[in-house]
Amino acid sequence: MPIYEYQCARCENRFEVLVLRSDAPAPVCPDCGDRQVEKCMSAGSVRPQGIPTGSGGFTPPPCRASRG
């Protein structure tokens, strides 16, 4: 069961959600209750070429939550 990281478009809260099913509906923000959230890349899911595993030398880019 993967853990996904999301960012809320309204309040910019960043939070994690344990996903039990691949067809689960999008989560709601635990701070403001908004349903407009964007899935983010987390540090554990990205490792650019040339950076050894476990080095801690990479910070993922910030989410760009769409503003509607």
Short mmCIF file of N, CA, C and O in Angstrom, two decimals:
data_model
loop_
_atom_site.label_atom_id
_atom_site.label_comp_id
_atom_site.label_asym_id
_atom_site.label_seq_id
_atom_site.Cartn_x
_atom_site.Cartn_y
_atom_site.Cartn_z
N MET A 1 0.85 -1.18 0.00
CA MET A 1 0.00 0.00 0.00
C MET A 1 0.89 1.24 0.00
O MET A 1 1.59 1.50 0.97
N PRO A 2 0.89 1.98 -1.10
CA PRO A 2 1.76 3.15 -1.20
C PRO A 2 1.24 4.35 -0.41
O PRO A 2 0.05 4.49 -0.18
N ILE A 3 2.17 5.18 -0.03
CA ILE A 3 1.85 6.46 0.63
C ILE A 3 2.14 7.55 -0.39
O ILE A 3 3.22 7.63 -0.95
N TYR A 4 1.12 8.37 -0.67
CA TYR A 4 1.27 9.46 -1.62
C TYR A 4 1.28 10.79 -0.87
O TYR A 4 0.63 10.94 0.16
N GLU A 5 1.99 11.76 -1.45
CA GLU A 5 2.07 13.09 -0.87
C GLU A 5 1.24 14.03 -1.75
O GLU A 5 1.31 13.97 -2.97
N TYR A 6 0.44 14.88 -1.12
CA TYR A 6 -0.44 15.81 -1.82
C TYR A 6 -0.23 17.22 -1.28
O TYR A 6 0.22 17.40 -0.15
N GLN A 7 -0.62 18.21 -2.10
CA GLN A 7 -0.62 19.60 -1.65
C GLN A 7 -1.96 20.21 -2.02
O GLN A 7 -2.44 20.07 -3.14
N CYS A 8 -2.56 20.92 -1.06
CA CYS A 8 -3.86 21.56 -1.26
C CYS A 8 -3.70 22.84 -2.08
O CYS A 8 -2.78 23.63 -1.84
N ALA A 9 -4.61 23.02 -3.05
CA ALA A 9 -4.57 24.22 -3.89
C ALA A 9 -5.02 25.46 -3.13
O ALA A 9 -4.57 26.57 -3.42
N ARG A 10 -5.90 25.30 -2.15
CA ARG A 10 -6.44 26.45 -1.42
C ARG A 10 -5.49 26.93 -0.33
O ARG A 10 -5.07 28.08 -0.32
N CYS A 11 -5.12 26.05 0.59
CA CYS A 11 -4.32 26.49 1.75
C CYS A 11 -2.84 26.10 1.66
O CYS A 11 -2.06 26.42 2.55
N GLU A 12 -2.45 25.37 0.60
CA GLU A 12 -1.08 24.94 0.36
C GLU A 12 -0.54 23.98 1.41
O GLU A 12 0.67 23.77 1.51
N ASN A 13 -1.43 23.38 2.19
CA ASN A 13 -1.02 22.36 3.15
C ASN A 13 -0.48 21.15 2.39
O ASN A 13 -1.04 20.71 1.40
N ARG A 14 0.63 20.60 2.84
CA ARG A 14 1.22 19.40 2.25
C ARG A 14 0.99 18.25 3.21
O ARG A 14 1.30 18.38 4.40
N PHE A 15 0.45 17.14 2.71
CA PHE A 15 0.12 16.02 3.58
C PHE A 15 0.28 14.70 2.85
O PHE A 15 0.38 14.65 1.63
N GLU A 16 0.36 13.60 3.63
CA GLU A 16 0.53 12.26 3.09
C GLU A 16 -0.74 11.45 3.30
O GLU A 16 -1.44 11.66 4.28
N VAL A 17 -1.00 10.52 2.35
CA VAL A 17 -2.18 9.67 2.44
C VAL A 17 -1.77 8.24 2.09
O VAL A 17 -1.11 8.01 1.07
N LEU A 18 -2.15 7.29 2.92
CA LEU A 18 -1.95 5.87 2.64
C LEU A 18 -3.10 5.45 1.72
O LEU A 18 -4.27 5.56 2.08
N VAL A 19 -2.76 4.99 0.51
CA VAL A 19 -3.78 4.63 -0.48
C VAL A 19 -4.01 3.12 -0.44
O VAL A 19 -3.10 2.34 -0.68
N LEU A 20 -5.24 2.74 -0.13
CA LEU A 20 -5.57 1.32 -0.01
C LEU A 20 -5.95 0.68 -1.33
O LEU A 20 -5.79 -0.52 -1.51
N ARG A 21 -6.47 1.47 -2.28
CA ARG A 21 -6.88 0.95 -3.59
C ARG A 21 -6.41 1.92 -4.66
O ARG A 21 -6.41 3.14 -4.45
N SER A 22 -6.07 1.39 -5.83
CA SER A 22 -5.60 2.26 -6.91
C SER A 22 -6.72 3.15 -7.46
O SER A 22 -6.47 4.19 -8.03
N ASP A 23 -7.98 2.74 -7.27
CA ASP A 23 -9.11 3.52 -7.78
C ASP A 23 -9.77 4.37 -6.68
O ASP A 23 -10.90 4.82 -6.82
N ALA A 24 -9.05 4.60 -5.59
CA ALA A 24 -9.59 5.40 -4.49
C ALA A 24 -9.81 6.85 -4.94
O ALA A 24 -9.03 7.37 -5.75
N PRO A 25 -10.85 7.51 -4.46
CA PRO A 25 -11.08 8.91 -4.84
C PRO A 25 -9.99 9.82 -4.28
O PRO A 25 -9.29 9.46 -3.33
N ALA A 26 -9.85 10.98 -4.88
CA ALA A 26 -8.85 11.94 -4.41
C ALA A 26 -9.14 12.31 -2.96
O ALA A 26 -10.30 12.44 -2.57
N PRO A 27 -8.10 12.49 -2.15
CA PRO A 27 -8.31 12.83 -0.74
C PRO A 27 -8.75 14.28 -0.57
O PRO A 27 -8.66 15.08 -1.50
N VAL A 28 -9.20 14.59 0.63
CA VAL A 28 -9.52 15.98 0.98
C VAL A 28 -8.42 16.50 1.88
O VAL A 28 -7.78 15.75 2.60
N CYS A 29 -8.20 17.80 1.85
CA CYS A 29 -7.18 18.42 2.70
C CYS A 29 -7.61 18.29 4.16
O CYS A 29 -8.73 18.68 4.51
N PRO A 30 -6.73 17.77 5.01
CA PRO A 30 -7.10 17.64 6.43
C PRO A 30 -7.20 18.98 7.16
O PRO A 30 -7.83 19.06 8.21
N ASP A 31 -6.62 20.04 6.61
CA ASP A 31 -6.69 21.36 7.26
C ASP A 31 -7.95 22.14 6.90
O ASP A 31 -8.63 22.66 7.77
N CYS A 32 -8.26 22.22 5.58
CA CYS A 32 -9.37 23.07 5.17
C CYS A 32 -10.54 22.31 4.54
O CYS A 32 -11.58 22.89 4.30
N GLY A 33 -10.36 21.01 4.25
CA GLY A 33 -11.43 20.21 3.70
C GLY A 33 -11.63 20.35 2.19
O GLY A 33 -12.54 19.76 1.63
N ASP A 34 -10.77 21.10 1.52
CA ASP A 34 -10.90 21.28 0.07
C ASP A 34 -10.54 19.99 -0.66
O ASP A 34 -9.67 19.24 -0.23
N ARG A 35 -11.22 19.72 -1.77
CA ARG A 35 -10.97 18.51 -2.56
C ARG A 35 -9.99 18.76 -3.71
O ARG A 35 -9.60 17.83 -4.40
N GLN A 36 -9.61 20.00 -3.94
CA GLN A 36 -8.69 20.31 -5.03
C GLN A 36 -7.25 20.17 -4.52
O GLN A 36 -6.65 21.11 -4.01
N VAL A 37 -6.72 18.95 -4.65
CA VAL A 37 -5.36 18.65 -4.20
C VAL A 37 -4.56 18.10 -5.38
O VAL A 37 -5.11 17.55 -6.33
N GLU A 38 -3.26 18.29 -5.33
CA GLU A 38 -2.36 17.84 -6.38
C GLU A 38 -1.38 16.83 -5.81
O GLU A 38 -0.80 17.05 -4.75
N LYS A 39 -1.20 15.72 -6.52
CA LYS A 39 -0.23 14.72 -6.09
C LYS A 39 1.17 15.27 -6.36
O LYS A 39 1.44 15.82 -7.43
N CYS A 40 2.06 15.14 -5.39
CA CYS A 40 3.41 15.69 -5.48
C CYS A 40 4.43 14.57 -5.60
O CYS A 40 4.18 13.44 -5.23
N MET A 41 5.61 14.94 -6.08
CA MET A 41 6.73 14.02 -6.05
C MET A 41 7.33 14.10 -4.65
O MET A 41 7.52 15.18 -4.12
N SER A 42 7.61 12.95 -4.08
CA SER A 42 8.25 12.97 -2.77
C SER A 42 9.72 12.60 -2.92
O SER A 42 10.13 12.05 -3.94
N ALA A 43 10.53 12.90 -1.93
CA ALA A 43 11.96 12.67 -2.00
C ALA A 43 12.29 11.20 -2.23
O ALA A 43 13.27 10.88 -2.89
N GLY A 44 11.48 10.31 -1.73
CA GLY A 44 11.76 8.89 -1.88
C GLY A 44 11.47 8.35 -3.27
O GLY A 44 11.94 7.29 -3.64
N SER A 45 10.75 9.08 -4.10
CA SER A 45 10.37 8.57 -5.41
C SER A 45 11.24 9.08 -6.55
O SER A 45 11.09 8.65 -7.67
N VAL A 46 12.17 9.98 -6.27
CA VAL A 46 12.98 10.57 -7.32
C VAL A 46 14.45 10.52 -6.92
O VAL A 46 14.81 10.89 -5.82
N ARG A 47 15.29 10.05 -7.84
CA ARG A 47 16.74 10.08 -7.60
C ARG A 47 17.42 10.35 -8.93
O ARG A 47 17.53 9.47 -9.78
N PRO A 48 17.87 11.60 -9.16
CA PRO A 48 18.53 11.92 -10.42
C PRO A 48 19.79 11.09 -10.62
O PRO A 48 20.44 10.68 -9.65
N GLN A 49 20.12 10.84 -11.87
CA GLN A 49 21.30 10.06 -12.20
C GLN A 49 22.54 10.74 -11.63
O GLN A 49 22.68 11.95 -11.68
N GLY A 50 23.43 9.96 -11.08
CA GLY A 50 24.67 10.48 -10.53
C GLY A 50 24.64 10.74 -9.04
O GLY A 50 25.67 10.94 -8.42
N ILE A 51 23.47 10.71 -8.42
CA ILE A 51 23.38 10.88 -6.96
C ILE A 51 23.17 9.51 -6.35
O ILE A 51 22.19 8.84 -6.65
N PRO A 52 24.11 9.04 -5.52
CA PRO A 52 23.98 7.70 -4.95
C PRO A 52 22.76 7.55 -4.05
O PRO A 52 22.34 8.50 -3.39
N THR A 53 22.20 6.36 -4.04
CA THR A 53 21.06 6.06 -3.18
C THR A 53 21.43 6.28 -1.73
O THR A 53 22.50 5.88 -1.28
N GLY A 54 20.57 6.94 -0.99
CA GLY A 54 20.80 7.15 0.44
C GLY A 54 21.70 8.33 0.76
O GLY A 54 22.04 8.56 1.90
N SER A 55 22.12 9.09 -0.25
CA SER A 55 23.03 10.20 0.01
C SER A 55 22.33 11.39 0.62
O SER A 55 22.95 12.23 1.24
N GLY A 56 21.00 11.49 0.41
CA GLY A 56 20.27 12.63 0.93
C GLY A 56 20.58 13.91 0.18
O GLY A 56 20.26 15.00 0.64
N GLY A 57 21.19 13.80 -1.00
CA GLY A 57 21.62 14.97 -1.73
C GLY A 57 20.61 15.53 -2.71
O GLY A 57 20.97 16.31 -3.56
N PHE A 58 19.35 15.15 -2.62
CA PHE A 58 18.36 15.64 -3.56
C PHE A 58 17.12 16.10 -2.84
O PHE A 58 16.59 15.43 -1.98
N THR A 59 16.67 17.29 -3.19
CA THR A 59 15.42 17.82 -2.66
C THR A 59 14.44 17.92 -3.83
O THR A 59 14.77 18.54 -4.84
N PRO A 60 13.25 17.29 -3.72
CA PRO A 60 12.31 17.33 -4.84
C PRO A 60 11.78 18.73 -5.07
O PRO A 60 11.76 19.55 -4.16
N PRO A 61 11.36 19.02 -6.30
CA PRO A 61 10.81 20.34 -6.58
C PRO A 61 9.49 20.53 -5.84
O PRO A 61 8.79 19.56 -5.57
N PRO A 62 9.14 21.77 -5.51
CA PRO A 62 7.86 22.01 -4.84
C PRO A 62 6.69 21.74 -5.76
O PRO A 62 6.82 21.84 -6.97
N CYS A 63 5.56 21.38 -5.20
CA CYS A 63 4.35 21.18 -5.99
C CYS A 63 3.91 22.52 -6.54
O CYS A 63 4.10 23.55 -5.90
N ARG A 64 3.29 22.48 -7.68
CA ARG A 64 2.71 23.70 -8.24
C ARG A 64 1.21 23.48 -8.25
O ARG A 64 0.66 23.08 -9.26
N ALA A 65 0.61 23.70 -7.12
CA ALA A 65 -0.85 23.53 -7.02
C ALA A 65 -1.53 24.54 -7.93
O ALA A 65 -1.21 25.72 -7.91
N SER A 66 -2.44 24.04 -8.75
CA SER A 66 -3.11 24.93 -9.69
C SER A 66 -4.04 25.89 -8.95
O SER A 66 -4.73 25.53 -8.03
N ARG A 67 -3.99 27.10 -9.36
CA ARG A 67 -4.84 28.13 -8.77
C ARG A 67 -5.98 28.39 -9.74
O ARG A 67 -5.76 28.76 -10.87
N GLY A 68 -7.23 28.13 -9.31
CA GLY A 68 -8.34 28.29 -10.22
C GLY A 68 -9.07 29.49 -10.01
O GLY A 68 -9.67 30.31 -10.19
#
